[in-house]
DNA sequence: ACCTGAACACCGTTCAAGT
DNA sequence: ACCTGAACACCGTTCAAGT
């Protein structure tokens, strides 16, 4: 692969496509250098270390724009939730890296402002709005982790079916209900459940 | 450190205390061997590889028992939530490992059965119960990740305060409400919000 | 200024050799 | 059966040397 121009953005994007293609374990400085047609140690002239590189990669991933508000706060919350989920799921191998590293860029700030706007449109303000936002955000993050865990393990696709049922009657009895529902649908179901809770907060401001 | 008896459980516990004390990065086969008074390669006689060792460590961590039911389903859901959070937070360096590896032991199965029991006591059943359980679980996992992220970054303790506020009026306006609330308290606030949503599911079974 | 190549101190893992 | 010690193929990172 010819070198072209070598700068932070080019290196970060090469790292991203490498991780998308071969997983997080494939990302080493030497390997990345080879991908860029350069010696691996050259990367250290653009990034202090691997950690700084990963920060830039995550920043690259989260360079998304928030969907336009529609006036319907529930629709806006759903749209923002889907945007976030789609963005993160576009690079599943990086999930744990994105979860661990806080990113504070104009893009992430604008996205959060849009989240606040949707909750404001829902009639929330002050501390109650922050409570709703933090709970909503926890649900988003947690659902992505649970979904990722289910996909990268022995569980059947789009199921959360436990295998160990002997001596656990409730678990056994629920097993028939586990089938036939996809992660996209279940994401919305849980989201609506959280939104019902958020609706109940209206009026309060703590 | 004298060798004593060397078996899977002893090795896993040594790995756990090593990670608790010096972080996940300190866990290497050679280092762990030294901790046990033995050559690192001896561990391979008890575990196929490092992955298998980590599985056992996580299993060790999740060897907790569920609190007894009280008859008050909301109290039970809170108790189970606190038990889970306390268990995971006892080993923060292992959070991302515990999040990624599904564990299916008698202990985790019993804990899940207790969760189902609390939701049954709430009047849920069938698909609606599973929806509630998955949403509740997502919140628990997500809150722990968010909490961990806040603790291991530049943010102030027990705050989720964004630093970038110029041009984001809602973010700026909410900043005064960020102060003075702890993670323990906020965990319960979000949990109650989710439980309000769960309450609304009663009667439905999908 | 930017890249190279060798070097250092580590990894996980394998395997013949010891007891 | 269990542990050792050397070896292999990698790591991240540093740094003198090249251009």
mmCIF file with all atom_site columns, N, CA and C in Angstrom, chain A residues 125-186:
data_model
loop_
_atom_site.group_PDB
_atom_site.id
_atom_site.type_symbol
_atom_site.label_atom_id
_atom_site.label_alt_id
_atom_site.label_comp_id
_atom_site.label_asym_id
_atom_site.label_entity_id
_atom_site.label_seq_id
_atom_site.pdbx_PDB_ins_code
_atom_site.Cartn_x
_atom_site.Cartn_y
_atom_site.Cartn_z
_atom_site.occupancy
_atom_site.B_iso_or_equiv
_atom_site.pdbx_formal_charge
_atom_site.auth_seq_id
_atom_site.auth_comp_id
_atom_site.auth_asym_id
_atom_site.auth_atom_id
_atom_site.pdbx_PDB_model_num
ATOM 1   N N  . UNK A 1 125 ? -36.864 19.684  33.279 1.00 0.00 ? 125 UNK A N  1
ATOM 2   C CA . UNK A 1 125 ? -35.872 20.740  33.476 1.00 0.00 ? 125 UNK A CA 1
ATOM 3   C C  . UNK A 1 125 ? -35.065 20.453  34.739 1.00 0.00 ? 125 UNK A C  1
ATOM 4   N N  . UNK A 1 126 ? -33.953 21.123  34.843 1.00 0.00 ? 126 UNK A N  1
ATOM 5   C CA . UNK A 1 126 ? -33.144 21.036  36.059 1.00 0.00 ? 126 UNK A CA 1
ATOM 6   C C  . UNK A 1 126 ? -32.671 19.635  36.397 1.00 0.00 ? 126 UNK A C  1
ATOM 7   N N  . UNK A 1 127 ? -32.694 19.350  37.691 1.00 0.00 ? 127 UNK A N  1
ATOM 8   C CA . UNK A 1 127 ? -32.193 18.069  38.171 1.00 0.00 ? 127 UNK A CA 1
ATOM 9   C C  . UNK A 1 127 ? -32.964 16.882  37.617 1.00 0.00 ? 127 UNK A C  1
ATOM 10  N N  . UNK A 1 128 ? -34.265 17.047  37.439 1.00 0.00 ? 128 UNK A N  1
ATOM 11  C CA . UNK A 1 128 ? -35.068 15.945  36.899 1.00 0.00 ? 128 UNK A CA 1
ATOM 12  C C  . UNK A 1 128 ? -34.647 15.625  35.469 1.00 0.00 ? 128 UNK A C  1
ATOM 13  N N  . UNK A 1 129 ? -34.313 16.664  34.709 1.00 0.00 ? 129 UNK A N  1
ATOM 14  C CA . UNK A 1 129 ? -33.825 16.442  33.347 1.00 0.00 ? 129 UNK A CA 1
ATOM 15  C C  . UNK A 1 129 ? -32.517 15.676  33.361 1.00 0.00 ? 129 UNK A C  1
ATOM 16  N N  . UNK A 1 130 ? -31.620 16.067  34.258 1.00 0.00 ? 130 UNK A N  1
ATOM 17  C CA . UNK A 1 130 ? -30.340 15.352  34.354 1.00 0.00 ? 130 UNK A CA 1
ATOM 18  C C  . UNK A 1 130 ? -30.545 13.900  34.783 1.00 0.00 ? 130 UNK A C  1
ATOM 19  N N  . UNK A 1 131 ? -31.477 13.681  35.707 1.00 0.00 ? 131 UNK A N  1
ATOM 20  C CA . UNK A 1 131 ? -31.783 12.305  36.112 1.00 0.00 ? 131 UNK A CA 1
ATOM 21  C C  . UNK A 1 131 ? -32.267 11.484  34.914 1.00 0.00 ? 131 UNK A C  1
ATOM 22  N N  . UNK A 1 132 ? -33.172 12.082  34.162 1.00 0.00 ? 132 UNK A N  1
ATOM 23  C CA . UNK A 1 132 ? -33.705 11.391  32.986 1.00 0.00 ? 132 UNK A CA 1
ATOM 24  C C  . UNK A 1 132 ? -32.606 11.114  31.970 1.00 0.00 ? 132 UNK A C  1
ATOM 25  N N  . UNK A 1 133 ? -31.745 12.101  31.766 1.00 0.00 ? 133 UNK A N  1
ATOM 26  C CA . UNK A 1 133 ? -30.672 11.945  30.787 1.00 0.00 ? 133 UNK A CA 1
ATOM 27  C C  . UNK A 1 133 ? -29.697 10.840  31.188 1.00 0.00 ? 133 UNK A C  1
ATOM 28  N N  . UNK A 1 134 ? -29.337 10.843  32.444 1.00 0.00 ? 134 UNK A N  1
ATOM 29  C CA . UNK A 1 134 ? -28.378 9.841   32.908 1.00 0.00 ? 134 UNK A CA 1
ATOM 30  C C  . UNK A 1 134 ? -28.985 8.438   32.830 1.00 0.00 ? 134 UNK A C  1
ATOM 31  N N  . UNK A 1 135 ? -30.267 8.324   33.154 1.00 0.00 ? 135 UNK A N  1
ATOM 32  C CA . UNK A 1 135 ? -30.928 7.022   33.099 1.00 0.00 ? 135 UNK A CA 1
ATOM 33  C C  . UNK A 1 135 ? -31.067 6.542   31.659 1.00 0.00 ? 135 UNK A C  1
ATOM 34  N N  . UNK A 1 136 ? -31.500 7.437   30.815 1.00 0.00 ? 136 UNK A N  1
ATOM 35  C CA . UNK A 1 136 ? -31.602 7.148   29.378 1.00 0.00 ? 136 UNK A CA 1
ATOM 36  C C  . UNK A 1 136 ? -30.232 6.703   28.843 1.00 0.00 ? 136 UNK A C  1
ATOM 37  N N  . UNK A 1 137 ? -29.204 7.461   29.158 1.00 0.00 ? 137 UNK A N  1
ATOM 38  C CA . UNK A 1 137 ? -27.850 7.127   28.692 1.00 0.00 ? 137 UNK A CA 1
ATOM 39  C C  . UNK A 1 137 ? -27.371 5.781   29.218 1.00 0.00 ? 137 UNK A C  1
ATOM 40  N N  . UNK A 1 138 ? -27.687 5.501   30.471 1.00 0.00 ? 138 UNK A N  1
ATOM 41  C CA . UNK A 1 138 ? -27.297 4.203   31.036 1.00 0.00 ? 138 UNK A CA 1
ATOM 42  C C  . UNK A 1 138 ? -27.983 3.067   30.282 1.00 0.00 ? 138 UNK A C  1
ATOM 43  N N  . UNK A 1 139 ? -29.257 3.264   29.982 1.00 0.00 ? 139 UNK A N  1
ATOM 44  C CA . UNK A 1 139 ? -29.973 2.238   29.222 1.00 0.00 ? 139 UNK A CA 1
ATOM 45  C C  . UNK A 1 139 ? -29.327 2.011   27.859 1.00 0.00 ? 139 UNK A C  1
ATOM 46  N N  . UNK A 1 140 ? -29.010 3.077   27.161 1.00 0.00 ? 140 UNK A N  1
ATOM 47  C CA . UNK A 1 140 ? -28.389 2.967   25.839 1.00 0.00 ? 140 UNK A CA 1
ATOM 48  C C  . UNK A 1 140 ? -27.090 2.175   25.912 1.00 0.00 ? 140 UNK A C  1
ATOM 49  N N  . UNK A 1 141 ? -26.229 2.589   26.811 1.00 0.00 ? 141 UNK A N  1
ATOM 50  C CA . UNK A 1 141 ? -24.927 1.932   26.971 1.00 0.00 ? 141 UNK A CA 1
ATOM 51  C C  . UNK A 1 141 ? -25.103 0.467   27.370 1.00 0.00 ? 141 UNK A C  1
ATOM 52  N N  . UNK A 1 142 ? -25.958 0.244   28.371 1.00 0.00 ? 142 UNK A N  1
ATOM 53  C CA . UNK A 1 142 ? -26.150 -1.119  28.861 1.00 0.00 ? 142 UNK A CA 1
ATOM 54  C C  . UNK A 1 142 ? -26.752 -2.036  27.815 1.00 0.00 ? 142 UNK A C  1
ATOM 55  N N  . UNK A 1 143 ? -27.709 -1.525  27.055 1.00 0.00 ? 143 UNK A N  1
ATOM 56  C CA . UNK A 1 143 ? -28.318 -2.373  26.026 1.00 0.00 ? 143 UNK A CA 1
ATOM 57  C C  . UNK A 1 143 ? -27.284 -2.787  24.990 1.00 0.00 ? 143 UNK A C  1
ATOM 58  N N  . UNK A 1 144 ? -26.417 -1.856  24.616 1.00 0.00 ? 144 UNK A N  1
ATOM 59  C CA . UNK A 1 144 ? -25.369 -2.166  23.632 1.00 0.00 ? 144 UNK A CA 1
ATOM 60  C C  . UNK A 1 144 ? -24.407 -3.217  24.165 1.00 0.00 ? 144 UNK A C  1
ATOM 61  N N  . UNK A 1 145 ? -24.083 -3.123  25.446 1.00 0.00 ? 145 UNK A N  1
ATOM 62  C CA . UNK A 1 145 ? -23.181 -4.112  26.037 1.00 0.00 ? 145 UNK A CA 1
ATOM 63  C C  . UNK A 1 145 ? -23.857 -5.481  26.087 1.00 0.00 ? 145 UNK A C  1
ATOM 64  N N  . UNK A 1 146 ? -25.118 -5.506  26.513 1.00 0.00 ? 146 UNK A N  1
ATOM 65  C CA . UNK A 1 146 ? -25.846 -6.773  26.598 1.00 0.00 ? 146 UNK A CA 1
ATOM 66  C C  . UNK A 1 146 ? -25.990 -7.402  25.213 1.00 0.00 ? 146 UNK A C  1
ATOM 67  N N  . UNK A 1 147 ? -26.330 -6.557  24.260 1.00 0.00 ? 147 UNK A N  1
ATOM 68  C CA . UNK A 1 147 ? -26.485 -7.024  22.879 1.00 0.00 ? 147 UNK A CA 1
ATOM 69  C C  . UNK A 1 147 ? -25.170 -7.590  22.348 1.00 0.00 ? 147 UNK A C  1
ATOM 70  N N  . UNK A 1 148 ? -24.096 -6.870  22.605 1.00 0.00 ? 148 UNK A N  1
ATOM 71  C CA . UNK A 1 148 ? -22.770 -7.318  22.165 1.00 0.00 ? 148 UNK A CA 1
ATOM 72  C C  . UNK A 1 148 ? -22.410 -8.647  22.809 1.00 0.00 ? 148 UNK A C  1
ATOM 73  N N  . UNK A 1 149 ? -22.670 -8.736  24.106 1.00 0.00 ? 149 UNK A N  1
ATOM 74  C CA . UNK A 1 149 ? -22.361 -9.960  24.842 1.00 0.00 ? 149 UNK A CA 1
ATOM 75  C C  . UNK A 1 149 ? -23.132 -11.145 24.267 1.00 0.00 ? 149 UNK A C  1
ATOM 76  N N  . UNK A 1 150 ? -24.394 -10.919 23.955 1.00 0.00 ? 150 UNK A N  1
ATOM 77  C CA . UNK A 1 150 ? -25.215 -12.006 23.414 1.00 0.00 ? 150 UNK A CA 1
ATOM 78  C C  . UNK A 1 150 ? -24.704 -12.451 22.046 1.00 0.00 ? 150 UNK A C  1
ATOM 79  N N  . UNK A 1 151 ? -24.242 -11.488 21.258 1.00 0.00 ? 151 UNK A N  1
ATOM 80  C CA . UNK A 1 151 ? -23.781 -11.829 19.909 1.00 0.00 ? 151 UNK A CA 1
ATOM 81  C C  . UNK A 1 151 ? -22.441 -12.551 19.934 1.00 0.00 ? 151 UNK A C  1
ATOM 82  N N  . UNK A 1 152 ? -21.619 -12.241 20.914 1.00 0.00 ? 152 UNK A N  1
ATOM 83  C CA . UNK A 1 152 ? -20.288 -12.851 20.967 1.00 0.00 ? 152 UNK A CA 1
ATOM 84  C C  . UNK A 1 152 ? -20.214 -13.945 22.012 1.00 0.00 ? 152 UNK A C  1
ATOM 85  N N  . UNK A 1 153 ? -21.204 -14.816 22.028 1.00 0.00 ? 153 UNK A N  1
ATOM 86  C CA . UNK A 1 153 ? -21.175 -15.910 23.004 1.00 0.00 ? 153 UNK A CA 1
ATOM 87  C C  . UNK A 1 153 ? -22.028 -17.050 22.485 1.00 0.00 ? 153 UNK A C  1
ATOM 88  N N  . UNK A 1 154 ? -22.224 -18.046 23.323 1.00 0.00 ? 154 UNK A N  1
ATOM 89  C CA . UNK A 1 154 ? -22.940 -19.237 22.886 1.00 0.00 ? 154 UNK A CA 1
ATOM 90  C C  . UNK A 1 154 ? -24.435 -19.028 22.702 1.00 0.00 ? 154 UNK A C  1
ATOM 91  N N  . UNK A 1 155 ? -24.942 -17.884 23.199 1.00 0.00 ? 155 UNK A N  1
ATOM 92  C CA . UNK A 1 155 ? -26.384 -17.680 23.095 1.00 0.00 ? 155 UNK A CA 1
ATOM 93  C C  . UNK A 1 155 ? -26.831 -17.612 21.640 1.00 0.00 ? 155 UNK A C  1
ATOM 94  N N  . UNK A 1 156 ? -28.050 -18.036 21.413 1.00 0.00 ? 156 UNK A N  1
ATOM 95  C CA . UNK A 1 156 ? -28.616 -17.940 20.066 1.00 0.00 ? 156 UNK A CA 1
ATOM 96  C C  . UNK A 1 156 ? -28.841 -16.468 19.715 1.00 0.00 ? 156 UNK A C  1
ATOM 97  N N  . UNK A 1 157 ? -28.805 -16.204 18.430 1.00 0.00 ? 157 UNK A N  1
ATOM 98  C CA . UNK A 1 157 ? -28.995 -14.831 17.959 1.00 0.00 ? 157 UNK A CA 1
ATOM 99  C C  . UNK A 1 157 ? -30.336 -14.269 18.434 1.00 0.00 ? 157 UNK A C  1
ATOM 100 N N  . UNK A 1 158 ? -30.312 -13.008 18.796 1.00 0.00 ? 158 UNK A N  1
ATOM 101 C CA . UNK A 1 158 ? -31.515 -12.277 19.209 1.00 0.00 ? 158 UNK A CA 1
ATOM 102 C C  . UNK A 1 158 ? -32.282 -12.992 20.325 1.00 0.00 ? 158 UNK A C  1
ATOM 103 N N  . UNK A 1 159 ? -31.539 -13.709 21.143 1.00 0.00 ? 159 UNK A N  1
ATOM 104 C CA . UNK A 1 159 ? -32.144 -14.342 22.304 1.00 0.00 ? 159 UNK A CA 1
ATOM 105 C C  . UNK A 1 159 ? -31.319 -13.964 23.522 1.00 0.00 ? 159 UNK A C  1
ATOM 106 N N  . UNK A 1 160 ? -31.941 -14.023 24.680 1.00 0.00 ? 160 UNK A N  1
ATOM 107 C CA . UNK A 1 160 ? -31.180 -13.868 25.904 1.00 0.00 ? 160 UNK A CA 1
ATOM 108 C C  . UNK A 1 160 ? -31.462 -15.102 26.749 1.00 0.00 ? 160 UNK A C  1
ATOM 109 N N  . UNK A 1 161 ? -31.525 -16.229 26.087 1.00 0.00 ? 161 UNK A N  1
ATOM 110 C CA . UNK A 1 161 ? -32.006 -17.449 26.708 1.00 0.00 ? 161 UNK A CA 1
ATOM 111 C C  . UNK A 1 161 ? -30.957 -18.131 27.568 1.00 0.00 ? 161 UNK A C  1
ATOM 112 N N  . UNK A 1 162 ? -31.202 -18.224 28.861 1.00 0.00 ? 162 UNK A N  1
ATOM 113 C CA . UNK A 1 162 ? -30.267 -18.958 29.723 1.00 0.00 ? 162 UNK A CA 1
ATOM 114 C C  . UNK A 1 162 ? -30.371 -20.454 29.445 1.00 0.00 ? 162 UNK A C  1
ATOM 115 N N  . UNK A 1 163 ? -29.240 -21.141 29.516 1.00 0.00 ? 163 UNK A N  1
ATOM 116 C CA . UNK A 1 163 ? -29.242 -22.577 29.250 1.00 0.00 ? 163 UNK A CA 1
ATOM 117 C C  . UNK A 1 163 ? -29.547 -23.394 30.506 1.00 0.00 ? 163 UNK A C  1
ATOM 118 N N  . UNK A 1 164 ? -29.255 -22.819 31.658 1.00 0.00 ? 164 UNK A N  1
ATOM 119 C CA . UNK A 1 164 ? -29.379 -23.559 32.918 1.00 0.00 ? 164 UNK A CA 1
ATOM 120 C C  . UNK A 1 164 ? -30.777 -23.364 33.492 1.00 0.00 ? 164 UNK A C  1
ATOM 121 N N  . UNK A 1 165 ? -31.636 -24.408 33.425 1.00 0.00 ? 165 UNK A N  1
ATOM 122 C CA . UNK A 1 165 ? -33.014 -24.216 33.838 1.00 0.00 ? 165 UNK A CA 1
ATOM 123 C C  . UNK A 1 165 ? -33.481 -25.152 34.949 1.00 0.00 ? 165 UNK A C  1
ATOM 124 N N  . UNK A 1 166 ? -32.736 -26.225 35.213 1.00 0.00 ? 166 UNK A N  1
ATOM 125 C CA . UNK A 1 166 ? -33.163 -27.194 36.223 1.00 0.00 ? 166 UNK A CA 1
ATOM 126 C C  . UNK A 1 166 ? -33.174 -26.552 37.607 1.00 0.00 ? 166 UNK A C  1
ATOM 127 N N  . UNK A 1 167 ? -34.313 -26.663 38.272 1.00 0.00 ? 167 UNK A N  1
ATOM 128 C CA . UNK A 1 167 ? -34.433 -26.094 39.609 1.00 0.00 ? 167 UNK A CA 1
ATOM 129 C C  . UNK A 1 167 ? -34.770 -24.621 39.607 1.00 0.00 ? 167 UNK A C  1
ATOM 130 N N  . UNK A 1 168 ? -35.012 -24.074 38.407 1.00 0.00 ? 168 UNK A N  1
ATOM 131 C CA . UNK A 1 168 ? -35.380 -22.660 38.301 1.00 0.00 ? 168 UNK A CA 1
ATOM 132 C C  . UNK A 1 168 ? -36.670 -22.541 37.504 1.00 0.00 ? 168 UNK A C  1
ATOM 133 N N  . UNK A 1 169 ? -37.795 -22.731 38.176 1.00 0.00 ? 169 UNK A N  1
ATOM 134 C CA . UNK A 1 169 ? -39.092 -22.838 37.482 1.00 0.00 ? 169 UNK A CA 1
ATOM 135 C C  . UNK A 1 169 ? -39.463 -21.590 36.701 1.00 0.00 ? 169 UNK A C  1
ATOM 136 N N  . UNK A 1 170 ? -39.183 -20.407 37.235 1.00 0.00 ? 170 UNK A N  1
ATOM 137 C CA . UNK A 1 170 ? -39.550 -19.191 36.512 1.00 0.00 ? 170 UNK A CA 1
ATOM 138 C C  . UNK A 1 170 ? -38.745 -19.097 35.223 1.00 0.00 ? 170 UNK A C  1
ATOM 139 N N  . UNK A 1 171 ? -37.460 -19.366 35.311 1.00 0.00 ? 171 UNK A N  1
ATOM 140 C CA . UNK A 1 171 ? -36.603 -19.344 34.128 1.00 0.00 ? 171 UNK A CA 1
ATOM 141 C C  . UNK A 1 171 ? -37.114 -20.331 33.084 1.00 0.00 ? 171 UNK A C  1
ATOM 142 N N  . UNK A 1 172 ? -37.450 -21.526 33.547 1.00 0.00 ? 172 UNK A N  1
ATOM 143 C CA . UNK A 1 172 ? -37.949 -22.547 32.625 1.00 0.00 ? 172 UNK A CA 1
ATOM 144 C C  . UNK A 1 172 ? -39.265 -22.118 31.988 1.00 0.00 ? 172 UNK A C  1
ATOM 145 N N  . UNK A 1 173 ? -40.160 -21.560 32.800 1.00 0.00 ? 173 UNK A N  1
ATOM 146 C CA . UNK A 1 173 ? -41.473 -21.164 32.295 1.00 0.00 ? 173 UNK A CA 1
ATOM 147 C C  . UNK A 1 173 ? -41.415 -20.021 31.311 1.00 0.00 ? 173 UNK A C  1
ATOM 148 N N  . UNK A 1 174 ? -40.370 -19.202 31.399 1.00 0.00 ? 174 UNK A N  1
ATOM 149 C CA . UNK A 1 174 ? -40.268 -18.040 30.508 1.00 0.00 ? 174 UNK A CA 1
ATOM 150 C C  . UNK A 1 174 ? -39.620 -18.402 29.176 1.00 0.00 ? 174 UNK A C  1
ATOM 151 N N  . UNK A 1 175 ? -39.021 -19.558 29.145 1.00 0.00 ? 175 UNK A N  1
ATOM 152 C CA . UNK A 1 175 ? -38.267 -19.949 27.948 1.00 0.00 ? 175 UNK A CA 1
ATOM 153 C C  . UNK A 1 175 ? -39.068 -19.868 26.641 1.00 0.00 ? 175 UNK A C  1
ATOM 154 N N  . UNK A 1 176 ? -40.353 -20.241 26.635 1.00 0.00 ? 176 UNK A N  1
ATOM 155 C CA . UNK A 1 176 ? -41.101 -20.119 25.363 1.00 0.00 ? 176 UNK A CA 1
ATOM 156 C C  . UNK A 1 176 ? -41.234 -18.685 24.861 1.00 0.00 ? 176 UNK A C  1
ATOM 157 N N  . UNK A 1 177 ? -41.177 -17.735 25.769 1.00 0.00 ? 177 UNK A N  1
ATOM 158 C CA . UNK A 1 177 ? -41.355 -16.324 25.372 1.00 0.00 ? 177 UNK A CA 1
ATOM 159 C C  . UNK A 1 177 ? -40.078 -15.701 24.814 1.00 0.00 ? 177 UNK A C  1
ATOM 160 N N  . UNK A 1 178 ? -38.974 -16.443 24.893 1.00 0.00 ? 178 UNK A N  1
ATOM 161 C CA . UNK A 1 178 ? -37.692 -15.891 24.461 1.00 0.00 ? 178 UNK A CA 1
ATOM 162 C C  . UNK A 1 178 ? -37.569 -15.833 22.938 1.00 0.00 ? 178 UNK A C  1
ATOM 163 N N  . UNK A 1 179 ? -38.356 -16.668 22.263 1.00 0.00 ? 179 UNK A N  1
ATOM 164 C CA . UNK A 1 179 ? -38.126 -16.857 20.824 1.00 0.00 ? 179 UNK A CA 1
ATOM 165 C C  . UNK A 1 179 ? -38.674 -15.719 19.973 1.00 0.00 ? 179 UNK A C  1
ATOM 166 N N  . UNK A 1 180 ? -38.123 -15.578 18.820 1.00 0.00 ? 180 UNK A N  1
ATOM 167 C CA . UNK A 1 180 ? -38.732 -14.801 17.741 1.00 0.00 ? 180 UNK A CA 1
ATOM 168 C C  . UNK A 1 180 ? -38.746 -13.301 17.911 1.00 0.00 ? 180 UNK A C  1
ATOM 169 N N  . UNK A 1 181 ? -37.929 -12.763 18.785 1.00 0.00 ? 181 UNK A N  1
ATOM 170 C CA . UNK A 1 181 ? -37.870 -11.305 18.844 1.00 0.00 ? 181 UNK A CA 1
ATOM 171 C C  . UNK A 1 181 ? -36.457 -10.831 18.583 1.00 0.00 ? 181 UNK A C  1
ATOM 172 N N  . UNK A 1 182 ? -36.323 -9.806  17.771 1.00 0.00 ? 182 UNK A N  1
ATOM 173 C CA . UNK A 1 182 ? -34.996 -9.344  17.371 1.00 0.00 ? 182 UNK A CA 1
ATOM 174 C C  . UNK A 1 182 ? -34.497 -8.220  18.259 1.00 0.00 ? 182 UNK A C  1
ATOM 175 N N  . UNK A 1 183 ? -33.217 -7.963  18.167 1.00 0.00 ? 183 UNK A N  1
ATOM 176 C CA . UNK A 1 183 ? -32.602 -6.938  19.013 1.00 0.00 ? 183 UNK A CA 1
ATOM 177 C C  . UNK A 1 183 ? -33.065 -5.536  18.656 1.00 0.00 ? 183 UNK A C  1
ATOM 178 N N  . UNK A 1 184 ? -33.349 -5.297  17.383 1.00 0.00 ? 184 UNK A N  1
ATOM 179 C CA . UNK A 1 184 ? -33.856 -3.976  16.991 1.00 0.00 ? 184 UNK A CA 1
ATOM 180 C C  . UNK A 1 184 ? -35.171 -3.677  17.697 1.00 0.00 ? 184 UNK A C  1
ATOM 181 N N  . UNK A 1 185 ? -36.080 -4.645  17.635 1.00 0.00 ? 185 UNK A N  1
ATOM 182 C CA . UNK A 1 185 ? -37.404 -4.469  18.239 1.00 0.00 ? 185 UNK A CA 1
ATOM 183 C C  . UNK A 1 185 ? -37.298 -4.314  19.754 1.00 0.00 ? 185 UNK A C  1
ATOM 184 N N  . UNK A 1 186 ? -36.482 -5.171  20.361 1.00 0.00 ? 186 UNK A N  1
ATOM 185 C CA . UNK A 1 186 ? -36.379 -5.160  21.824 1.00 0.00 ? 186 UNK A CA 1
ATOM 186 C C  . UNK A 1 186 ? -35.727 -3.878  22.342 1.00 0.00 ? 186 UNK A C  1
#
